[in-house]
JSON list of C-alpha atoms in Angstrom, two decimals:
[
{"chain": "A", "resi": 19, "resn": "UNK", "atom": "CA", "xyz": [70.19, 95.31, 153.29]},
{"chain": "A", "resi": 20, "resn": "UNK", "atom": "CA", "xyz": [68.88, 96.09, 149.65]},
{"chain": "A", "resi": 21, "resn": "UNK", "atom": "CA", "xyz": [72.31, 97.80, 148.93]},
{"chain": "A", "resi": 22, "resn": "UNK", "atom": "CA", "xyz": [74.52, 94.56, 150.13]},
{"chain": "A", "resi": 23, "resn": "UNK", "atom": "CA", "xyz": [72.03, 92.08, 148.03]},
{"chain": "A", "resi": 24, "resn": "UNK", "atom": "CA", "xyz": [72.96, 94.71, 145.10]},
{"chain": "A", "resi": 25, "resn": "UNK", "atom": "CA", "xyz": [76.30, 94.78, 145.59]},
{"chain": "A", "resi": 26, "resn": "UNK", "atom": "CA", "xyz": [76.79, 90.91, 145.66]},
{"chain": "A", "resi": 27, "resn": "UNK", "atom": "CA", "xyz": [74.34, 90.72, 142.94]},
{"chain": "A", "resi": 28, "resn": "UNK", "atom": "CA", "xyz": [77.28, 92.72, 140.98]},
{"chain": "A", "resi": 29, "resn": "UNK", "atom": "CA", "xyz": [80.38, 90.82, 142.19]},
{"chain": "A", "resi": 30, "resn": "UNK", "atom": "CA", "xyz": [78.21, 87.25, 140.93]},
{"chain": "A", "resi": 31, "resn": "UNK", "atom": "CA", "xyz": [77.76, 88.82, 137.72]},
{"chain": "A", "resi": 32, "resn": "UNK", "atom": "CA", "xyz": [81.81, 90.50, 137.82]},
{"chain": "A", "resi": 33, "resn": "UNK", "atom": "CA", "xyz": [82.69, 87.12, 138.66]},
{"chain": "A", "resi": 34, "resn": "UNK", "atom": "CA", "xyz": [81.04, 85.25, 136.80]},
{"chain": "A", "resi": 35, "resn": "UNK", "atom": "CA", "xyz": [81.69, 87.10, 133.40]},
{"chain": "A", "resi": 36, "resn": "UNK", "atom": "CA", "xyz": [85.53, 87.25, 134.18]},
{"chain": "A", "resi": 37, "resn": "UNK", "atom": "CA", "xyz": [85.05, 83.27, 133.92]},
{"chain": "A", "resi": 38, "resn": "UNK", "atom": "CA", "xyz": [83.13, 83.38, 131.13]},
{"chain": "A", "resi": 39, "resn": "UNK", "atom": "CA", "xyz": [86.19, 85.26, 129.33]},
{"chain": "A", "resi": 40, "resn": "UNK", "atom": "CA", "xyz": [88.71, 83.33, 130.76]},
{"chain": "A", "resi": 41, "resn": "UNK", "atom": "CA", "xyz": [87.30, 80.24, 129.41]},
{"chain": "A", "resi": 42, "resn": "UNK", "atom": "CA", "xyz": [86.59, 81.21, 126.19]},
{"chain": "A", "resi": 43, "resn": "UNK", "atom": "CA", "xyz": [88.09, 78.51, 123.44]},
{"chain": "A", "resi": 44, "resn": "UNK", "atom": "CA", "xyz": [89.58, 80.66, 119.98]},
{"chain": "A", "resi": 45, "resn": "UNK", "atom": "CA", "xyz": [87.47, 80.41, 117.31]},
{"chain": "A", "resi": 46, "resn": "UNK", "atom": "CA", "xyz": [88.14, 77.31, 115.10]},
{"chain": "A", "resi": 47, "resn": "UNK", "atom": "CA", "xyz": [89.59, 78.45, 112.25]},
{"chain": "A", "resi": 48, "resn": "UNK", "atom": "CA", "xyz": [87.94, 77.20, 108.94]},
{"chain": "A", "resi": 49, "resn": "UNK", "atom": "CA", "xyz": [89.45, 74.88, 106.93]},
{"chain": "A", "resi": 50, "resn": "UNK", "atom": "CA", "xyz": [90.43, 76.32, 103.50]},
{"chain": "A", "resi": 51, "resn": "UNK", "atom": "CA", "xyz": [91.17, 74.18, 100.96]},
{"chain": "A", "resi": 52, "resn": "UNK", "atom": "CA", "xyz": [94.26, 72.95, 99.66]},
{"chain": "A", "resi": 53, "resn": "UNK", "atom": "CA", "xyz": [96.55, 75.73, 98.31]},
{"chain": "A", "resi": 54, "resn": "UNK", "atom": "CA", "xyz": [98.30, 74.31, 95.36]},
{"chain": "A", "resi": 55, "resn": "UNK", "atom": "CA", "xyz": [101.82, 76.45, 93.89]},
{"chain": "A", "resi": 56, "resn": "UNK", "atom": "CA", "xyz": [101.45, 78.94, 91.01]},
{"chain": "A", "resi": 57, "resn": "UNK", "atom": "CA", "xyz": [103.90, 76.55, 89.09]},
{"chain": "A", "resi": 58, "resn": "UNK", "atom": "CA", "xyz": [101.83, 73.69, 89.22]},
{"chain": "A", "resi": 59, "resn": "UNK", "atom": "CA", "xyz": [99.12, 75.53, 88.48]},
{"chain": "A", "resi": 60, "resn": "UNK", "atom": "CA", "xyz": [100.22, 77.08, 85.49]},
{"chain": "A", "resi": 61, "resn": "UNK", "atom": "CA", "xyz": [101.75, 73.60, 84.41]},
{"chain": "A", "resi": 62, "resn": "UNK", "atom": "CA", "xyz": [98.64, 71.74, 85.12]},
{"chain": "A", "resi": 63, "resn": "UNK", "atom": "CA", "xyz": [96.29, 74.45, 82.90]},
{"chain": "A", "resi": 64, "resn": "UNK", "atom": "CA", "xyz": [99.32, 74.34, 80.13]},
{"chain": "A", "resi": 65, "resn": "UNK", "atom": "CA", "xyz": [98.74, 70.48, 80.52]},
{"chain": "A", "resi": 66, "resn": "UNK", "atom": "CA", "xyz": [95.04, 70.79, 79.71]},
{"chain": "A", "resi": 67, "resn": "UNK", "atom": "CA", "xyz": [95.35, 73.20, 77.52]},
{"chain": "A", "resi": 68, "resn": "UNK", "atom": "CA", "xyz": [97.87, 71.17, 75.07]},
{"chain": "A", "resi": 69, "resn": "UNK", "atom": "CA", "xyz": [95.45, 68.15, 75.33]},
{"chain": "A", "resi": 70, "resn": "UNK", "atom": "CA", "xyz": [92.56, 70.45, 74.81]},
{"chain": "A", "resi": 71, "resn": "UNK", "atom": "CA", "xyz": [94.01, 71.92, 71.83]},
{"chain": "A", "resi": 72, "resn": "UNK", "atom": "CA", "xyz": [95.41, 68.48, 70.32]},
{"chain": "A", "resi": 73, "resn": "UNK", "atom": "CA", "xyz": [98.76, 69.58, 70.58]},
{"chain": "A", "resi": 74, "resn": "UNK", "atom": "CA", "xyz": [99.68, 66.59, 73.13]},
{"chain": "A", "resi": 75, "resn": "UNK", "atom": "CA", "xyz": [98.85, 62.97, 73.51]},
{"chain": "A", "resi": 76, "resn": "UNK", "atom": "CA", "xyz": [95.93, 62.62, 75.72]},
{"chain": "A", "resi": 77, "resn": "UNK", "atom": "CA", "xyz": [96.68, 61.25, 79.00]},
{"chain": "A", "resi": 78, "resn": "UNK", "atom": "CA", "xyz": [95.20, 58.22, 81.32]},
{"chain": "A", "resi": 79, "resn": "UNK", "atom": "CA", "xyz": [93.60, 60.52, 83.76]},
{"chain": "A", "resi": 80, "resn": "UNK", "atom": "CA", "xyz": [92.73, 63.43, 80.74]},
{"chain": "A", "resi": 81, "resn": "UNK", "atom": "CA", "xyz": [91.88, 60.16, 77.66]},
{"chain": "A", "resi": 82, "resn": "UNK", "atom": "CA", "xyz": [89.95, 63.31, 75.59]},
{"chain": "A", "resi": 83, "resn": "UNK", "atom": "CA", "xyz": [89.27, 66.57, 74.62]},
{"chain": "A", "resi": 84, "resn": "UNK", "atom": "CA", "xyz": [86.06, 66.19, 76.29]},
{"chain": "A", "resi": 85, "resn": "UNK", "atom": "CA", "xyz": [87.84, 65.62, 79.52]},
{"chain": "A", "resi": 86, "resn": "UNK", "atom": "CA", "xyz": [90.67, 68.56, 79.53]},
{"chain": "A", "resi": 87, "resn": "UNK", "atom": "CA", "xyz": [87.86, 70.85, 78.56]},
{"chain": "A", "resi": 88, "resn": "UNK", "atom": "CA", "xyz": [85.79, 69.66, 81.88]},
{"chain": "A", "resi": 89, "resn": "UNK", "atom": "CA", "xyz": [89.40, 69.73, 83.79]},
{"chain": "A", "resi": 90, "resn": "UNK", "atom": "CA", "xyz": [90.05, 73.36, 82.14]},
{"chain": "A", "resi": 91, "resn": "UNK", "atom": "CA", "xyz": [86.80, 74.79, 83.56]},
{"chain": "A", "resi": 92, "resn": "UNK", "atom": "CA", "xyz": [87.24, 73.45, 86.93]},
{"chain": "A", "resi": 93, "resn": "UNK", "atom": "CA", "xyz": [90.92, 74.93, 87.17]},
{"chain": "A", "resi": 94, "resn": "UNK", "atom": "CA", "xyz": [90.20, 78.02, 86.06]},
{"chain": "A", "resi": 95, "resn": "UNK", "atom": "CA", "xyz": [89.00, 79.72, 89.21]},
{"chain": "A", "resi": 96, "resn": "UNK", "atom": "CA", "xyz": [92.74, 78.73, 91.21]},
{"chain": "A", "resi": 97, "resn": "UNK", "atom": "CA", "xyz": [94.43, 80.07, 88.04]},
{"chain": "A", "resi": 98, "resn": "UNK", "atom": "CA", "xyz": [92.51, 83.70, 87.70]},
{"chain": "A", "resi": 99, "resn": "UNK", "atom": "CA", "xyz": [93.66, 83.84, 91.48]},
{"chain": "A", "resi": 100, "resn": "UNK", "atom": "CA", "xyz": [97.23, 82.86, 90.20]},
{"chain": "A", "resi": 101, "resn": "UNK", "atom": "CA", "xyz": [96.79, 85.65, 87.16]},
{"chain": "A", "resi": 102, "resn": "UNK", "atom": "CA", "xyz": [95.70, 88.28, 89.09]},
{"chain": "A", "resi": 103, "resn": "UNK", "atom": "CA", "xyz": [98.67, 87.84, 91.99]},
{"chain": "A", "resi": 104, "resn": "UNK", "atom": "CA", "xyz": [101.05, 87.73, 89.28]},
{"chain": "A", "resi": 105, "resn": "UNK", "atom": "CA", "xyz": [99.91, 91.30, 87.82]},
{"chain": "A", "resi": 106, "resn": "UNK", "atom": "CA", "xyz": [100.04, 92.70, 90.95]},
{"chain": "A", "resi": 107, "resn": "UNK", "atom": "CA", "xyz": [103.55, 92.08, 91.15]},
{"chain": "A", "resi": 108, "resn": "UNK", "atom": "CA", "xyz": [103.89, 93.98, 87.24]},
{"chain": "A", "resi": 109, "resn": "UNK", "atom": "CA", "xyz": [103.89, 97.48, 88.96]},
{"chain": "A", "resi": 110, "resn": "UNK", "atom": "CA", "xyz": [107.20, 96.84, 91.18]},
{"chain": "A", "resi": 111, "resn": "UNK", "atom": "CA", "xyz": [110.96, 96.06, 89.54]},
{"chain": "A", "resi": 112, "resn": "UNK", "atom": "CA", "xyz": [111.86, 94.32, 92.38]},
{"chain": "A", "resi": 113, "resn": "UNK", "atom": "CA", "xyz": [108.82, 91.99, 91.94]},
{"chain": "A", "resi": 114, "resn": "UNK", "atom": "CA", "xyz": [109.50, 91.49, 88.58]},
{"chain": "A", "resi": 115, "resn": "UNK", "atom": "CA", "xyz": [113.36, 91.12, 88.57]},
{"chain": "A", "resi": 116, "resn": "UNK", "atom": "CA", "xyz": [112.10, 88.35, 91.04]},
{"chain": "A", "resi": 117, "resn": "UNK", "atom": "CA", "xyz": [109.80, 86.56, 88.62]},
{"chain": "A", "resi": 118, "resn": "UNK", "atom": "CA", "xyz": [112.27, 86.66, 86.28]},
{"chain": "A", "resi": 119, "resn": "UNK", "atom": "CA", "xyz": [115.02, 85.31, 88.58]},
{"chain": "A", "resi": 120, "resn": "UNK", "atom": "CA", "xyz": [112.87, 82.26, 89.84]},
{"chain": "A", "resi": 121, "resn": "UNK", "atom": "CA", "xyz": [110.73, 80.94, 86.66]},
{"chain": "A", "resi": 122, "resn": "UNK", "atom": "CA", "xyz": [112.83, 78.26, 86.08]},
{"chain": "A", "resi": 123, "resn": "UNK", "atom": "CA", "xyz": [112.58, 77.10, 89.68]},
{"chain": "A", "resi": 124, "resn": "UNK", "atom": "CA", "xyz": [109.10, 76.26, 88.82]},
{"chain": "A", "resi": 125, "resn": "UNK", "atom": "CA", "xyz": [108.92, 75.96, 85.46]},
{"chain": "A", "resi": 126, "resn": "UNK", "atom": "CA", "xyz": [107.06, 79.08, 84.60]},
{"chain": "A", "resi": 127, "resn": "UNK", "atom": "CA", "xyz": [109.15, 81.21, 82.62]},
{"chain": "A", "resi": 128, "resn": "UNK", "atom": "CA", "xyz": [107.11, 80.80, 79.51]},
{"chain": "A", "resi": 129, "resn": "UNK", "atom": "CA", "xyz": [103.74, 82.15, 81.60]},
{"chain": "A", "resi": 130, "resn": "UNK", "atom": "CA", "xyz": [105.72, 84.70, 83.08]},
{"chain": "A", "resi": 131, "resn": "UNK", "atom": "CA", "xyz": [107.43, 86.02, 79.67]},
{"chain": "A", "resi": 132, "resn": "UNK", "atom": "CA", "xyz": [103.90, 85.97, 78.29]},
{"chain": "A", "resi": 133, "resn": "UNK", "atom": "CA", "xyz": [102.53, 87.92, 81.12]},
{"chain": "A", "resi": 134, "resn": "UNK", "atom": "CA", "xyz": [105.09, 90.72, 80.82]},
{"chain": "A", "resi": 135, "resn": "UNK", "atom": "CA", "xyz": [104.79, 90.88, 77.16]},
{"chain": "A", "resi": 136, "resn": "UNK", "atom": "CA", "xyz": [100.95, 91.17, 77.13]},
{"chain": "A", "resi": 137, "resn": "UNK", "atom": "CA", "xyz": [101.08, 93.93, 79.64]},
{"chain": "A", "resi": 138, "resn": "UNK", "atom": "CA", "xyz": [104.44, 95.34, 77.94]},
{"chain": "A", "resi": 139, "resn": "UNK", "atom": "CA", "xyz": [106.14, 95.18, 81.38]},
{"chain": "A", "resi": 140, "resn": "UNK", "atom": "CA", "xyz": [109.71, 96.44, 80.52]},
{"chain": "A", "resi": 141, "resn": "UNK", "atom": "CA", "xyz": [112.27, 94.67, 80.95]},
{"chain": "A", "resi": 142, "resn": "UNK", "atom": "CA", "xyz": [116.25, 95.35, 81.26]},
{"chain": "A", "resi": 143, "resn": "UNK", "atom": "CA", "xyz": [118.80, 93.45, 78.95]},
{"chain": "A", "resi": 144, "resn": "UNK", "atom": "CA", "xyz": [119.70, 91.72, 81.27]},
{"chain": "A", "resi": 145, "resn": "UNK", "atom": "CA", "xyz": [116.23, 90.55, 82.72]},
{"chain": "A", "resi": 146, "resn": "UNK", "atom": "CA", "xyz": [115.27, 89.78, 79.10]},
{"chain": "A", "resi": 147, "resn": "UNK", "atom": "CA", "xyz": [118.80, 87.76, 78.29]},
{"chain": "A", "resi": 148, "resn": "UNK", "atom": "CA", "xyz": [117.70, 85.72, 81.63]},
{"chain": "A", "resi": 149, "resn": "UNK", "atom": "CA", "xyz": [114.14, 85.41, 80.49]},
{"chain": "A", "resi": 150, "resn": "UNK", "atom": "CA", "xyz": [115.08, 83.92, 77.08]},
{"chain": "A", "resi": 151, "resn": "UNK", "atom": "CA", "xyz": [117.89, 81.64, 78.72]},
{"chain": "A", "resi": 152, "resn": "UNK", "atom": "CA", "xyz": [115.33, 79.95, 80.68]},
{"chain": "A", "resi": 153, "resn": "UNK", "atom": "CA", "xyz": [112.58, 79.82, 78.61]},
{"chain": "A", "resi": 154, "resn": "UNK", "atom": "CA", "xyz": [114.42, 77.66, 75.76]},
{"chain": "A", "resi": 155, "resn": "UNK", "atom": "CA", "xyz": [112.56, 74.51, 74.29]},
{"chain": "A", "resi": 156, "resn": "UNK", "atom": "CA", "xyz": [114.46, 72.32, 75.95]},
{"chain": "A", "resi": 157, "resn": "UNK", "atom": "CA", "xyz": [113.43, 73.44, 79.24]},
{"chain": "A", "resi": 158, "resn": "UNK", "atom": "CA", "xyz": [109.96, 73.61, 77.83]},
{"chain": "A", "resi": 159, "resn": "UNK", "atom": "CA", "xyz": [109.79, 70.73, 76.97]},
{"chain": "A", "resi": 160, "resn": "UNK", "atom": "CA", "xyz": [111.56, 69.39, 80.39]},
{"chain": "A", "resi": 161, "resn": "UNK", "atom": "CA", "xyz": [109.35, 71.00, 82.37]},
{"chain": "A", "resi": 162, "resn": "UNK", "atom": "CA", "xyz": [105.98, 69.35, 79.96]},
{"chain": "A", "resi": 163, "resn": "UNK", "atom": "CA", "xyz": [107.56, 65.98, 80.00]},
{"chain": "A", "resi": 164, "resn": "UNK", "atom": "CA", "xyz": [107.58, 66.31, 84.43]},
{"chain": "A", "resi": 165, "resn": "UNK", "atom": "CA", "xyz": [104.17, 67.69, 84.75]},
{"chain": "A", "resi": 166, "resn": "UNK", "atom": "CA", "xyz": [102.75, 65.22, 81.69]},
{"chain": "A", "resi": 167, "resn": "UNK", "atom": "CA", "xyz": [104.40, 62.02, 83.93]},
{"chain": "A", "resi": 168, "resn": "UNK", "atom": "CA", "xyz": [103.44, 63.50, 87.45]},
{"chain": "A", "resi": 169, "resn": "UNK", "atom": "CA", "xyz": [99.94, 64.99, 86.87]},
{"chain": "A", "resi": 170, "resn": "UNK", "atom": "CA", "xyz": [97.68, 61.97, 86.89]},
{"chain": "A", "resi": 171, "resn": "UNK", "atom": "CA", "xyz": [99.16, 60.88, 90.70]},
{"chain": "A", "resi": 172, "resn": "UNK", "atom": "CA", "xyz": [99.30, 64.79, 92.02]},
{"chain": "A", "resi": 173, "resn": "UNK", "atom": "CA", "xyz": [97.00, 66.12, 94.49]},
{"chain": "A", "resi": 174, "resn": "UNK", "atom": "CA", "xyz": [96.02, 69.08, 91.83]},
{"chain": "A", "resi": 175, "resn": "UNK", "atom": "CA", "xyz": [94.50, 66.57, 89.71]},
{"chain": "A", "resi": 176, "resn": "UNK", "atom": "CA", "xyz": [92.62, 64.41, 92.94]},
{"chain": "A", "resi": 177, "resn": "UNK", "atom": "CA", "xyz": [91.18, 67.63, 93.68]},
{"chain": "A", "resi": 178, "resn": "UNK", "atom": "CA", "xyz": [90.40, 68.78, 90.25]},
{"chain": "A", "resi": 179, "resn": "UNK", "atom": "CA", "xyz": [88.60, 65.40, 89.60]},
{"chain": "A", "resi": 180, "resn": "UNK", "atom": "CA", "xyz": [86.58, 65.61, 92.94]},
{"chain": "A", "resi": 181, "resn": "UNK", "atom": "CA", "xyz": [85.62, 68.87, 91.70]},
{"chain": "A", "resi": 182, "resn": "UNK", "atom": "CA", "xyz": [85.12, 68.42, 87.81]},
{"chain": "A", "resi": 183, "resn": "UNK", "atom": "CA", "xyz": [81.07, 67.83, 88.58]},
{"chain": "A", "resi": 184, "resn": "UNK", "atom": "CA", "xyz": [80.74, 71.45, 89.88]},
{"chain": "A", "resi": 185, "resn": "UNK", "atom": "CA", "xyz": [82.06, 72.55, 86.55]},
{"chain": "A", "resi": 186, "resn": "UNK", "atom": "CA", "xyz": [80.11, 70.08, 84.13]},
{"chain": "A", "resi": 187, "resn": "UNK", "atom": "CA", "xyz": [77.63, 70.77, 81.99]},
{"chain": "A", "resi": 188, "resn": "UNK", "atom": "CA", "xyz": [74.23, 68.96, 82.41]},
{"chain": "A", "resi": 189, "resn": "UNK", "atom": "CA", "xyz": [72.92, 67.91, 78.88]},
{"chain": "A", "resi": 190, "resn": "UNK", "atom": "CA", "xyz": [69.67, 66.74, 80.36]},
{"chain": "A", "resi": 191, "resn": "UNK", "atom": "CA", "xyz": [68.88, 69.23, 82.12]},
{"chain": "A", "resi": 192, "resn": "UNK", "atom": "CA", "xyz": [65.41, 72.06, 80.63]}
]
């Protein structure tokens, strides 16, 4: 008798841990926060950075230095993520013929030329013919003139602003 209560013991247990797995939900998958481009990343901290320096007219959403420097601080953390991708693609040609190929689709062939120069990335004639092409001042100065009339109204700059209080300093504080 002990050795049929045992053995039904073990089937409810069989059975009822087969349920168990059966009905287990996935994990819910965090949410991560919004992913913004490297291009409008690298536009947005040129942006700042223009203001910040004095270079450009200050801007509704960015009305002082004060501002692009707070703005600067609290986009700095997406674009070291953005930097460090980017040299990780230095070591391969293909990667870099790439970059090369598509920095006008997103308005970062001045970043990327910069980037390859400062870690003398080689480049072929070609590549470097392309390069300067792109990075002309008109298209410069296209691609400032979309970001400068865009970036007040973009979700980079929402997000930025929600943030910007993480990055302050607190003159009050000991």
């Amino acid at each position: 008798m002990s050795k049929i209560l045992v053995l039904v013991l073990f089937i409810l247990v069989g059975c009822s841990t087969a349920k168990k797995e059966e009905v287990k939900t996935p994990p819910a998958r965090p949410v991560a926060p919004k992913e913004f481009s490297r291009g409008e990343l690298i536009l947005g901290t040129q942006l700042l950075t223009k203001i910040f320096d004095e270079e450009m007219a200050p801007l509704s959403c960015v009305p002082d230095h004060d501002e692009a420097s707070l703005l600067l601080r609290t986009i700095r953390p997406r674009m070291e993520v953005v930097q460090d991708d980017m040299e990780a693609l230095l070591d391969d040609p293909k990667e870099v013929d790439q970059l090369v190929k598509t920095c006008d689709q997103n308005c970062t062939c001045g970043y990327v030329d910069e980037l390859l120069r400062e870690h003398q990335v080689s480049l072929s004639k070609n590549q470097r013919k392309i390069l300067n092409t792109k990075k002309t001042d008109k298209e410069l100065n296209r691609c400032m003139s979309f970001v400068q009339s865009t970036f007040c109204d973009s979700d980079l700059y929402k997000t930025l602003d929600q943030e910007k209080a993480d990055f302050s300093f607190d003159e009050e504080a000991p």
